[in-house]
C-alpha cells in the first residue's frame, strides 16, 4: 500500500486474505509520517532505512514485518539515499515480504513506543534554515529539504532557497564575503559555491541558489549573475534554437507563442515539465547534457538559449587564471614569478608587447623579462579600477567583509613568505633573513593591521545652531576617494607596496600600482596572491614599466583621485605639479632624507655603536630613514670611530641568500656607480675616508661599507643623501647642544632623526627641536605598523602606517538634516 492507512477504511485494509502491508522509508518507530526521508537527514541520523509493516488504523504504527538499513554518508541527499538504497532495496524487500507471507513465515513485531517520533510534512513556510547552529546541523537541514520544499534564508533582503549542500573540511576556499541574515559570520562566494559558517566555525558549501522569481543560479556566480553578455548565434545554432522553441511550445501548450521573454515557470511549467524538457533536449539537440538545475537557472527562453549555446560550445567551464611564470629553483625551493601586467583580474602582456630585463644584483645575471607597460595599459588598468569601484562588489561590500578579504590576503602572504622573501632577495639584493623578517614580515603585519581598521572607520556627530523652530542633525561620513595610484621605490619593493596599498584598500578604494622598473617581481606575485585571496577583479592592478611613461600617465590621468608616491624629491615635485595641473589629485609624498643622528658623550657606547651602524648599513644603506649624517660629541669621537671601523671590518659581504651574510649587493648597477662617485667627491672635498669607498672586486653590484670622518657642513656628502652604505660623521663641541641642533636642522630634508643619551631631559629637549617627522631616542629604524610614518619639508607630506594613513585615502562628507 503506497499511502497512509489512516485514510483507508479498516474493512478495506483487512479484506485481503493475508491482510495489507505498507512500505515506509524510515526505521520505524522513528520518523513516522510523510517526510520520513527528509527527517532522517534533518535529524542527522547515522543510519537510514525502510520498514515494511502490517497496516493498522494508526499512522505508521502497525507491527513490523521486515526492516533494512544503510549508512548515511556525509553528503547524502534525499535523492541519493533513495536512488542508492531505498528504491532498489525496497523493491527487493517487498518481494521478500510477500514470499514470507506466502510461506506463512512473516513476523508481526509490535513497534516499541520508545524512540517513536512523528514529524509533519515540511512546507516552505517552516523550512527556513537556522544559521545560528553548528555547521553539521545547517548542512542536515538544507539537504533534508532538497529539493522539496527547499531550505531558504534571506540574502540582501530577499528569500533565497539553498540547494546542493556539502560539508567542507578544515581548509575553506578563499572567496568574496556575503552577508546572510542570521549567520554566525558572513558567507563566502567561492568558485565552488556559497560557503556558510556554523557557530562552531566549521563550514558547508551550497551549490545552487534560487530566487523568489524562480530563477536559479550557480552560487559561485552570485556576484556576477547579471554580467554575462549575449553570444551571437551561428546559423547552425539558430536552427537548433528554433528546434528548442518547438520543444518549449510542446510543453507550454497553453502559450500562444514562445517569445524570447517567455518564462518557463510563469507560463505554468512544473517539475515534471523540467524533466521532460531536459530529456527532449538530450534526445533532439546534439546530445548536450543538461541538468534540471540548468532550467531553473535560465527560466526565460532567451536565457535558456544563451545557456544552451555556451554549453554546446564548451564555454561555461570555470575560467582559470593563466599566468606566464618565470620559474627558478633557488634557495632550496622552486619560485614561480608572474611576469605580465595584472589588469582587471588577469595577467596580460603589455599592449605593445614590450618587455624589460630584471637583473639579479648578486651576479648581474638575467632573472627574467617582465612586461613593460604602455600608456594604453595604464588606461586599461584605470578603467578597470574605476569600474570595480563604481559598479563592482568591492564598493557594495560591507566593511567587515572587506577586512576579511584583507585578512585572507595576509594569510596567503604568510603561507608564501619564504617564496616572497626569496624573490625579494633575488630582485632587490636584500639579505634573505632581512627580507623574511622585514620586507615580507612587516608587509604581512601591515595588511593585518589595516584589515582590522576596515570596520572602524567612523564619522562624527556635530552639535550646530538649530534652525528654529526646526531642529538639525549634522554628522560626517568618511568615504573612499575612488581610484588611487601608487608608485613605489626599489629599496623595499613589497613593504612599500604594503604600507600604501593596505591603507588604500582598507578605506574602500581601488588602485593601480606601478612598481619600480628594476624590482617588479614581488608586486606581481602579490597580485597573484590577491586574486587567490578573493579580491574582486579590478580592485588591484599592477603595471610595471618606466616612471617617465607609466608614472607620468598615472599623475596625469583624470580618473585618478589620489596618488601616493615614495621616491626622490625631484620626481616628487614633478608628480605634484602634474597632479595639480591634471585634476587636482590628492597627493601624499614620502621623499628623500638626510636624517641626522646625534650621539652625546653620555650615551650607552655599546648601544650607540651598534645602533649607529644599523642606522647607516641597514638594508645596505638603501633605507629612506637611514642616518645620512652622524654628529658625535668631540670627547668620544675618536673612540666611537675606532669601534665602528672595528665592527665594520667584521661584516660579511656576499650572497644575500647565504644566511651568514651581513651585507648584500646594491640594487642595480647605476646606483652602485653613483655611490662610488659620491665617495670620490667626498675625498676630493677633503673628508677623511677611514674605510671602504670602493666597489667590492667580485661579480655583482657590491659596495664596501664606508666610513667618512672630518666632514664639514659645506661639503657635498654633508648635504646630499647617498642612499647607500656610507657613514658620514661630523664631530661637535662638548656640551654644545643648541649648536649641534642648529647644524642637524640645517637641511631641506626632514624625514627622520635620532639621539643617543642617558639624560632623558636632554633627549626630550632635543626631540622637541629636531625638525623631522620621526625622532628615535636611544634606538633607530624602529618602525611599527601602528605608528605614523612621514616627513617634513622637502621630505614630503602625508603619512604611511597607523590610523593617520587611512585619512590619506578618505574624504570627509558633512551631512545636515532638518527635522
mmCIF file of C-alpha atoms in Angstrom, residues 25-328:
data_model
loop_
_atom_site.group_PDB
_atom_site.id
_atom_site.type_symbol
_atom_site.label_atom_id
_atom_site.label_comp_id
_atom_site.label_asym_id
_atom_site.label_seq_id
_atom_site.Cartn_x
_atom_site.Cartn_y
_atom_site.Cartn_z
ATOM 1 C CA UNK A 25 11.160 4.913 4.175
ATOM 2 C CA UNK A 26 12.411 5.034 7.771
ATOM 3 C CA UNK A 27 13.433 2.658 10.533
ATOM 4 C CA UNK A 28 10.198 2.659 12.480
ATOM 5 C CA UNK A 29 9.083 3.743 15.002
ATOM 6 C CA UNK A 30 11.321 6.726 14.196
ATOM 7 C CA UNK A 31 10.144 9.278 11.632
ATOM 8 C CA UNK A 32 6.529 8.279 11.181
ATOM 9 C CA UNK A 33 4.781 10.471 8.670
ATOM 10 C CA UNK A 34 5.091 11.568 5.061
ATOM 11 C CA UNK A 35 8.506 13.311 5.219
ATOM 12 C CA UNK A 36 10.460 10.393 6.647
ATOM 13 C CA UNK A 37 13.484 10.558 4.307
ATOM 14 C CA UNK A 38 13.746 14.301 4.823
ATOM 15 C CA UNK A 39 13.712 13.971 8.595
ATOM 16 C CA UNK A 40 16.305 11.203 8.522
ATOM 17 C CA UNK A 41 18.683 13.781 7.083
ATOM 18 C CA UNK A 42 17.393 16.780 9.040
ATOM 19 C CA UNK A 43 17.924 14.948 12.333
ATOM 20 C CA UNK A 44 21.411 13.896 11.300
ATOM 21 C CA UNK A 45 20.707 10.171 11.652
ATOM 22 C CA UNK A 46 23.737 7.986 11.061
ATOM 23 C CA UNK A 47 21.510 5.221 9.684
ATOM 24 C CA UNK A 48 18.741 5.398 7.105
ATOM 25 C CA UNK A 49 16.482 2.599 6.008
ATOM 26 C CA UNK A 50 12.953 1.390 5.444
ATOM 27 C CA UNK A 51 10.296 -0.666 7.183
ATOM 28 C CA UNK A 52 7.642 -2.970 5.784
ATOM 29 C CA UNK A 53 4.839 -3.248 8.313
ATOM 30 C CA UNK A 54 1.313 -4.596 8.680
ATOM 31 C CA UNK A 55 -1.275 -1.903 8.136
ATOM 32 C CA UNK A 56 -3.490 -0.918 11.048
ATOM 33 C CA UNK A 57 -5.665 2.056 11.853
ATOM 34 C CA UNK A 58 -2.780 4.201 13.131
ATOM 35 C CA UNK A 59 -0.218 6.385 11.401
ATOM 36 C CA UNK A 60 2.678 4.083 10.546
ATOM 37 C CA UNK A 61 2.130 2.201 13.803
ATOM 38 C CA UNK A 62 1.442 -1.345 12.603
ATOM 39 C CA UNK A 63 3.559 -4.387 13.507
ATOM 40 C CA UNK A 64 6.908 -4.692 11.726
ATOM 41 C CA UNK A 65 7.363 -7.423 9.129
ATOM 42 C CA UNK A 66 10.836 -6.536 7.851
ATOM 43 C CA UNK A 67 13.388 -3.705 8.176
ATOM 44 C CA UNK A 68 16.652 -2.920 6.385
ATOM 45 C CA UNK A 69 19.149 -0.094 6.959
ATOM 46 C CA UNK A 70 22.156 1.636 5.394
ATOM 47 C CA UNK A 71 24.766 4.167 6.466
ATOM 48 C CA UNK A 72 24.041 7.832 5.827
ATOM 49 C CA UNK A 73 27.027 9.308 4.027
ATOM 50 C CA UNK A 74 28.333 12.790 4.817
ATOM 51 C CA UNK A 75 26.859 14.435 1.725
ATOM 52 C CA UNK A 76 23.866 12.213 1.059
ATOM 53 C CA UNK A 77 20.671 13.851 -0.168
ATOM 54 C CA UNK A 78 17.087 12.627 -0.328
ATOM 55 C CA UNK A 79 17.683 11.664 -3.958
ATOM 56 C CA UNK A 80 20.978 9.892 -3.351
ATOM 57 C CA UNK A 81 19.657 7.750 -0.459
ATOM 58 C CA UNK A 82 16.516 6.950 -2.402
ATOM 59 C CA UNK A 83 18.345 6.001 -5.585
ATOM 60 C CA UNK A 84 21.199 4.175 -3.876
ATOM 61 C CA UNK A 85 19.272 2.148 -1.314
ATOM 62 C CA UNK A 86 15.639 2.888 -0.505
ATOM 63 C CA UNK A 87 14.276 2.263 -4.009
ATOM 64 C CA UNK A 88 16.271 -0.741 -5.251
ATOM 65 C CA UNK A 89 16.479 -2.490 -1.901
ATOM 66 C CA UNK A 90 12.862 -1.580 -1.135
ATOM 67 C CA UNK A 91 11.629 -3.446 -4.220
ATOM 68 C CA UNK A 92 13.660 -6.498 -3.254
ATOM 69 C CA UNK A 93 12.389 -6.323 0.322
ATOM 70 C CA UNK A 94 8.766 -6.075 -0.787
ATOM 71 C CA UNK A 95 9.214 -9.238 -2.856
ATOM 72 C CA UNK A 96 10.869 -10.891 0.132
ATOM 73 C CA UNK A 97 7.982 -9.830 2.356
ATOM 74 C CA UNK A 98 5.354 -11.235 0.027
ATOM 75 C CA UNK A 99 7.234 -14.545 -0.103
ATOM 76 C CA UNK A 100 7.446 -14.644 3.701
ATOM 77 C CA UNK A 101 3.690 -14.099 3.900
ATOM 78 C CA UNK A 102 3.039 -16.778 1.284
ATOM 79 C CA UNK A 103 5.209 -19.203 3.234
ATOM 80 C CA UNK A 104 3.469 -18.327 6.481
ATOM 81 C CA UNK A 105 6.738 -17.083 7.989
ATOM 82 C CA UNK A 106 6.079 -13.335 8.073
ATOM 83 C CA UNK A 107 6.582 -11.944 11.586
ATOM 84 C CA UNK A 108 4.391 -9.359 13.326
ATOM 85 C CA UNK A 109 6.694 -7.454 15.666
ATOM 86 C CA UNK A 110 4.950 -4.803 17.728
ATOM 87 C CA UNK A 111 6.552 -1.404 17.341
ATOM 88 C CA UNK A 112 8.047 -0.064 20.575
ATOM 89 C CA UNK A 113 6.887 3.329 21.736
ATOM 90 C CA UNK A 114 10.394 4.196 22.905
ATOM 91 C CA UNK A 115 12.129 6.220 20.225
ATOM 92 C CA UNK A 116 8.935 6.820 18.313
ATOM 93 C CA UNK A 117 8.629 10.145 16.556
ATOM 94 C CA UNK A 118 6.303 11.847 14.164
ATOM 95 C CA UNK A 119 7.300 14.874 12.101
ATOM 96 C CA UNK A 120 4.859 16.685 9.892
ATOM 97 C CA UNK A 121 5.168 17.456 6.227
ATOM 98 C CA UNK A 122 7.660 20.273 5.700
ATOM 99 C CA UNK A 123 6.340 23.325 3.895
ATOM 100 C CA UNK A 124 8.063 26.412 2.544
ATOM 101 C CA UNK A 125 6.733 28.463 5.413
ATOM 102 C CA UNK A 126 8.579 26.441 8.048
ATOM 103 C CA UNK A 127 11.695 25.404 6.130
ATOM 104 C CA UNK A 128 13.825 28.495 6.809
ATOM 105 C CA UNK A 129 17.268 27.369 7.900
ATOM 106 C CA UNK A 130 18.515 28.428 11.339
ATOM 107 C CA UNK A 131 22.089 29.534 10.715
ATOM 108 C CA UNK A 132 22.842 30.087 14.391
ATOM 109 C CA UNK A 133 23.841 26.466 14.968
ATOM 110 C CA UNK A 134 26.786 24.178 14.164
ATOM 111 C CA UNK A 135 27.687 23.587 10.524
ATOM 112 C CA UNK A 136 26.571 19.955 10.565
ATOM 113 C CA UNK A 137 23.060 20.924 11.668
ATOM 114 C CA UNK A 138 22.897 23.573 8.911
ATOM 115 C CA UNK A 139 24.025 21.011 6.350
ATOM 116 C CA UNK A 140 21.468 18.457 7.537
ATOM 117 C CA UNK A 141 18.629 20.976 7.354
ATOM 118 C CA UNK A 142 19.499 22.072 3.828
ATOM 119 C CA UNK A 143 19.959 18.577 2.406
ATOM 120 C CA UNK A 144 16.897 17.324 4.226
ATOM 121 C CA UNK A 145 14.778 19.903 2.363
ATOM 122 C CA UNK A 146 16.424 19.418 -1.044
ATOM 123 C CA UNK A 147 14.606 19.525 -3.481
ATOM 124 C CA UNK A 148 11.191 19.960 -1.852
ATOM 125 C CA UNK A 149 10.221 22.262 -0.226
ATOM 126 C CA UNK A 150 13.733 23.752 -0.228
ATOM 127 C CA UNK A 151 15.539 25.257 2.748
ATOM 128 C CA UNK A 152 15.725 29.014 2.484
ATOM 129 C CA UNK A 153 17.321 32.052 4.048
ATOM 130 C CA UNK A 154 17.386 35.789 3.447
ATOM 131 C CA UNK A 155 20.195 37.395 1.462
ATOM 132 C CA UNK A 156 20.202 41.066 0.597
ATOM 133 C CA UNK A 157 16.573 41.392 1.668
ATOM 134 C CA UNK A 158 15.135 38.605 -0.481
ATOM 135 C CA UNK A 159 14.280 34.963 0.106
ATOM 136 C CA UNK A 160 16.859 32.640 -1.414
ATOM 137 C CA UNK A 161 16.456 28.850 -1.497
ATOM 138 C CA UNK A 162 19.574 26.732 -0.990
ATOM 139 C CA UNK A 163 20.326 23.571 -2.959
ATOM 140 C CA UNK A 164 23.215 21.124 -3.097
ATOM 141 C CA UNK A 165 24.760 21.322 0.372
ATOM 142 C CA UNK A 166 28.027 19.539 1.182
ATOM 143 C CA UNK A 167 30.351 19.527 4.184
ATOM 144 C CA UNK A 168 33.729 21.217 3.848
ATOM 145 C CA UNK A 169 36.895 20.024 5.530
ATOM 146 C CA UNK A 170 39.323 22.068 7.574
ATOM 147 C CA UNK A 171 40.517 24.085 4.561
ATOM 148 C CA UNK A 172 37.930 26.641 3.470
ATOM 149 C CA UNK A 173 38.449 28.071 -0.021
ATOM 150 C CA UNK A 174 39.011 31.799 -0.411
ATOM 151 C CA UNK A 175 36.098 33.846 -1.618
ATOM 152 C CA UNK A 176 34.139 37.066 -1.584
ATOM 153 C CA UNK A 177 32.171 37.783 1.597
ATOM 154 C CA UNK A 178 28.377 37.840 1.530
ATOM 155 C CA UNK A 179 26.126 38.884 4.385
ATOM 156 C CA UNK A 180 23.482 36.244 5.151
ATOM 157 C CA UNK A 181 20.705 37.058 7.599
ATOM 158 C CA UNK A 182 21.133 35.279 10.929
ATOM 159 C CA UNK A 183 24.504 33.721 10.107
ATOM 160 C CA UNK A 184 27.224 33.400 12.727
ATOM 161 C CA UNK A 185 29.559 35.158 10.288
ATOM 162 C CA UNK A 186 29.330 36.298 6.652
ATOM 163 C CA UNK A 187 29.309 33.625 3.984
ATOM 164 C CA UNK A 188 31.799 33.404 1.144
ATOM 165 C CA UNK A 189 31.107 33.193 -2.568
ATOM 166 C CA UNK A 190 33.815 30.891 -3.892
ATOM 167 C CA UNK A 191 34.469 29.063 -7.145
ATOM 168 C CA UNK A 192 32.610 26.091 -5.663
ATOM 169 C CA UNK A 193 29.534 27.899 -4.375
ATOM 170 C CA UNK A 194 28.291 29.683 -1.255
ATOM 171 C CA UNK A 195 30.189 28.788 1.907
ATOM 172 C CA UNK A 196 28.161 29.116 5.129
ATOM 173 C CA UNK A 197 29.752 29.007 8.572
ATOM 174 C CA UNK A 198 28.216 27.439 11.652
ATOM 175 C CA UNK A 199 28.600 28.628 15.210
ATOM 176 C CA UNK A 200 31.391 26.069 15.620
ATOM 177 C CA UNK A 201 33.464 27.769 12.909
ATOM 178 C CA UNK A 202 33.077 24.842 10.513
ATOM 179 C CA UNK A 203 31.603 25.282 7.065
ATOM 180 C CA UNK A 204 29.206 23.891 4.479
ATOM 181 C CA UNK A 205 29.075 24.705 0.791
ATOM 182 C CA UNK A 206 25.870 25.303 -1.160
ATOM 183 C CA UNK A 207 25.978 24.685 -4.894
ATOM 184 C CA UNK A 208 22.887 26.480 -6.225
ATOM 185 C CA UNK A 209 20.623 29.368 -5.232
ATOM 186 C CA UNK A 210 17.050 30.016 -6.308
ATOM 187 C CA UNK A 211 15.465 33.461 -6.073
ATOM 188 C CA UNK A 212 11.871 34.469 -5.405
ATOM 189 C CA UNK A 213 11.139 34.830 -9.117
ATOM 190 C CA UNK A 214 12.054 31.173 -9.666
ATOM 191 C CA UNK A 215 15.408 31.834 -11.305
ATOM 192 C CA UNK A 216 18.199 29.552 -10.142
ATOM 193 C CA UNK A 217 21.903 30.314 -10.454
ATOM 194 C CA UNK A 218 25.127 28.608 -9.553
ATOM 195 C CA UNK A 219 26.003 30.054 -6.147
ATOM 196 C CA UNK A 220 29.532 30.756 -7.397
ATOM 197 C CA UNK A 221 28.012 33.250 -9.852
ATOM 198 C CA UNK A 222 26.101 35.261 -7.220
ATOM 199 C CA UNK A 223 28.079 38.463 -7.724
ATOM 200 C CA UNK A 224 28.208 38.117 -11.492
ATOM 201 C CA UNK A 225 24.794 36.649 -12.239
ATOM 202 C CA UNK A 226 23.755 39.663 -14.285
ATOM 203 C CA UNK A 227 27.042 40.294 -16.050
ATOM 204 C CA UNK A 228 27.049 37.727 -18.855
ATOM 205 C CA UNK A 229 26.849 39.290 -22.282
ATOM 206 C CA UNK A 230 24.809 37.744 -25.071
ATOM 207 C CA UNK A 231 26.524 35.457 -27.544
ATOM 208 C CA UNK A 232 25.797 35.744 -31.238
ATOM 209 C CA UNK A 233 24.390 32.528 -32.712
ATOM 210 C CA UNK A 234 25.753 30.790 -35.795
ATOM 211 C CA UNK A 235 23.362 29.540 -38.486
ATOM 212 C CA UNK A 236 23.542 26.031 -37.039
ATOM 213 C CA UNK A 237 22.816 27.355 -33.560
ATOM 214 C CA UNK A 238 19.889 29.421 -34.830
ATOM 215 C CA UNK A 239 18.411 26.264 -36.316
ATOM 216 C CA UNK A 240 18.837 24.472 -33.010
ATOM 217 C CA UNK A 241 17.228 27.431 -31.208
ATOM 218 C CA UNK A 242 14.101 27.008 -33.336
ATOM 219 C CA UNK A 243 14.017 23.299 -32.528
ATOM 220 C CA UNK A 244 14.228 24.188 -28.839
ATOM 221 C CA UNK A 245 11.440 26.740 -29.318
ATOM 222 C CA UNK A 246 9.291 23.919 -30.665
ATOM 223 C CA UNK A 247 10.101 21.791 -27.609
ATOM 224 C CA UNK A 248 9.056 24.636 -25.321
ATOM 225 C CA UNK A 249 5.847 25.089 -27.324
ATOM 226 C CA UNK A 250 5.045 21.421 -26.974
ATOM 227 C CA UNK A 251 5.387 21.623 -23.210
ATOM 228 C CA UNK A 252 3.783 25.054 -22.767
ATOM 229 C CA UNK A 253 0.722 24.282 -24.927
ATOM 230 C CA UNK A 254 -1.278 26.981 -23.166
ATOM 231 C CA UNK A 255 1.069 29.708 -24.519
ATOM 232 C CA UNK A 256 0.163 31.040 -27.943
ATOM 233 C CA UNK A 257 3.781 31.751 -28.967
ATOM 234 C CA UNK A 258 7.196 31.287 -27.385
ATOM 235 C CA UNK A 259 8.786 34.716 -27.258
ATOM 236 C CA UNK A 260 12.326 35.498 -26.099
ATOM 237 C CA UNK A 261 10.863 36.815 -22.844
ATOM 238 C CA UNK A 262 8.620 33.785 -22.197
ATOM 239 C CA UNK A 263 9.296 32.432 -18.697
ATOM 240 C CA UNK A 264 9.113 28.653 -18.416
ATOM 241 C CA UNK A 265 7.656 28.564 -14.922
ATOM 242 C CA UNK A 266 5.486 31.663 -15.091
ATOM 243 C CA UNK A 267 3.878 30.046 -18.109
ATOM 244 C CA UNK A 268 2.714 27.167 -15.928
ATOM 245 C CA UNK A 269 5.538 24.611 -16.142
ATOM 246 C CA UNK A 270 6.010 22.263 -13.166
ATOM 247 C CA UNK A 271 8.772 19.908 -12.039
ATOM 248 C CA UNK A 272 7.704 17.104 -14.387
ATOM 249 C CA UNK A 273 7.898 19.562 -17.276
ATOM 250 C CA UNK A 274 11.505 20.287 -16.300
ATOM 251 C CA UNK A 275 12.357 16.589 -16.584
ATOM 252 C CA UNK A 276 10.608 16.386 -19.959
ATOM 253 C CA UNK A 277 12.483 19.439 -21.245
ATOM 254 C CA UNK A 278 15.854 18.049 -20.183
ATOM 255 C CA UNK A 279 15.174 14.658 -21.745
ATOM 256 C CA UNK A 280 13.832 16.096 -25.019
ATOM 257 C CA UNK A 281 16.861 18.368 -25.262
ATOM 258 C CA UNK A 282 19.141 15.383 -24.786
ATOM 259 C CA UNK A 283 17.317 13.463 -27.489
ATOM 260 C CA UNK A 284 16.915 16.151 -30.121
ATOM 261 C CA UNK A 285 19.716 18.708 -29.630
ATOM 262 C CA UNK A 286 23.119 17.304 -30.317
ATOM 263 C CA UNK A 287 23.409 15.179 -27.203
ATOM 264 C CA UNK A 288 24.094 18.184 -24.986
ATOM 265 C CA UNK A 289 23.804 17.071 -21.371
ATOM 266 C CA UNK A 290 21.635 19.348 -19.255
ATOM 267 C CA UNK A 291 20.616 19.066 -15.619
ATOM 268 C CA UNK A 292 17.309 20.076 -14.091
ATOM 269 C CA UNK A 293 19.166 22.866 -12.283
ATOM 270 C CA UNK A 294 20.077 24.369 -15.652
ATOM 271 C CA UNK A 295 16.392 25.003 -16.347
ATOM 272 C CA UNK A 296 15.905 26.712 -13.014
ATOM 273 C CA UNK A 297 18.959 28.862 -13.701
ATOM 274 C CA UNK A 298 17.746 30.085 -17.082
ATOM 275 C CA UNK A 299 13.983 30.441 -16.859
ATOM 276 C CA UNK A 300 13.301 32.689 -19.839
ATOM 277 C CA UNK A 301 13.634 31.366 -23.373
ATOM 278 C CA UNK A 302 16.339 33.877 -24.257
ATOM 279 C CA UNK A 303 18.424 32.999 -21.191
ATOM 280 C CA UNK A 304 17.875 29.301 -21.825
ATOM 281 C CA UNK A 305 19.148 29.580 -25.393
ATOM 282 C CA UNK A 306 22.197 31.554 -24.260
ATOM 283 C CA UNK A 307 22.954 28.921 -21.614
ATOM 284 C CA UNK A 308 22.473 26.102 -24.093
ATOM 285 C CA UNK A 309 24.729 27.680 -26.722
ATOM 286 C CA UNK A 310 27.512 28.236 -24.186
ATOM 287 C CA UNK A 311 27.149 24.621 -23.077
ATOM 288 C CA UNK A 312 27.147 23.496 -26.718
ATOM 289 C CA UNK A 313 30.354 25.455 -27.370
ATOM 290 C CA UNK A 314 32.001 24.345 -24.131
ATOM 291 C CA UNK A 315 32.337 27.953 -22.953
ATOM 292 C CA UNK A 316 30.831 27.516 -19.500
ATOM 293 C CA UNK A 317 33.853 25.924 -17.887
ATOM 294 C CA UNK A 318 35.280 27.643 -14.825
ATOM 295 C CA UNK A 319 37.829 30.175 -16.003
ATOM 296 C CA UNK A 320 41.241 29.604 -14.501
ATOM 297 C CA UNK A 321 43.855 32.290 -14.104
ATOM 298 C CA UNK A 322 46.505 31.906 -16.788
ATOM 299 C CA UNK A 323 49.915 33.088 -15.632
ATOM 300 C CA UNK A 324 53.149 33.309 -17.591
ATOM 301 C CA UNK A 325 55.625 32.354 -14.866
ATOM 302 C CA UNK A 326 59.362 32.683 -14.716
ATOM 303 C CA UNK A 327 60.384 29.634 -12.676
ATOM 304 C CA UNK A 328 63.628 29.348 -10.729
#
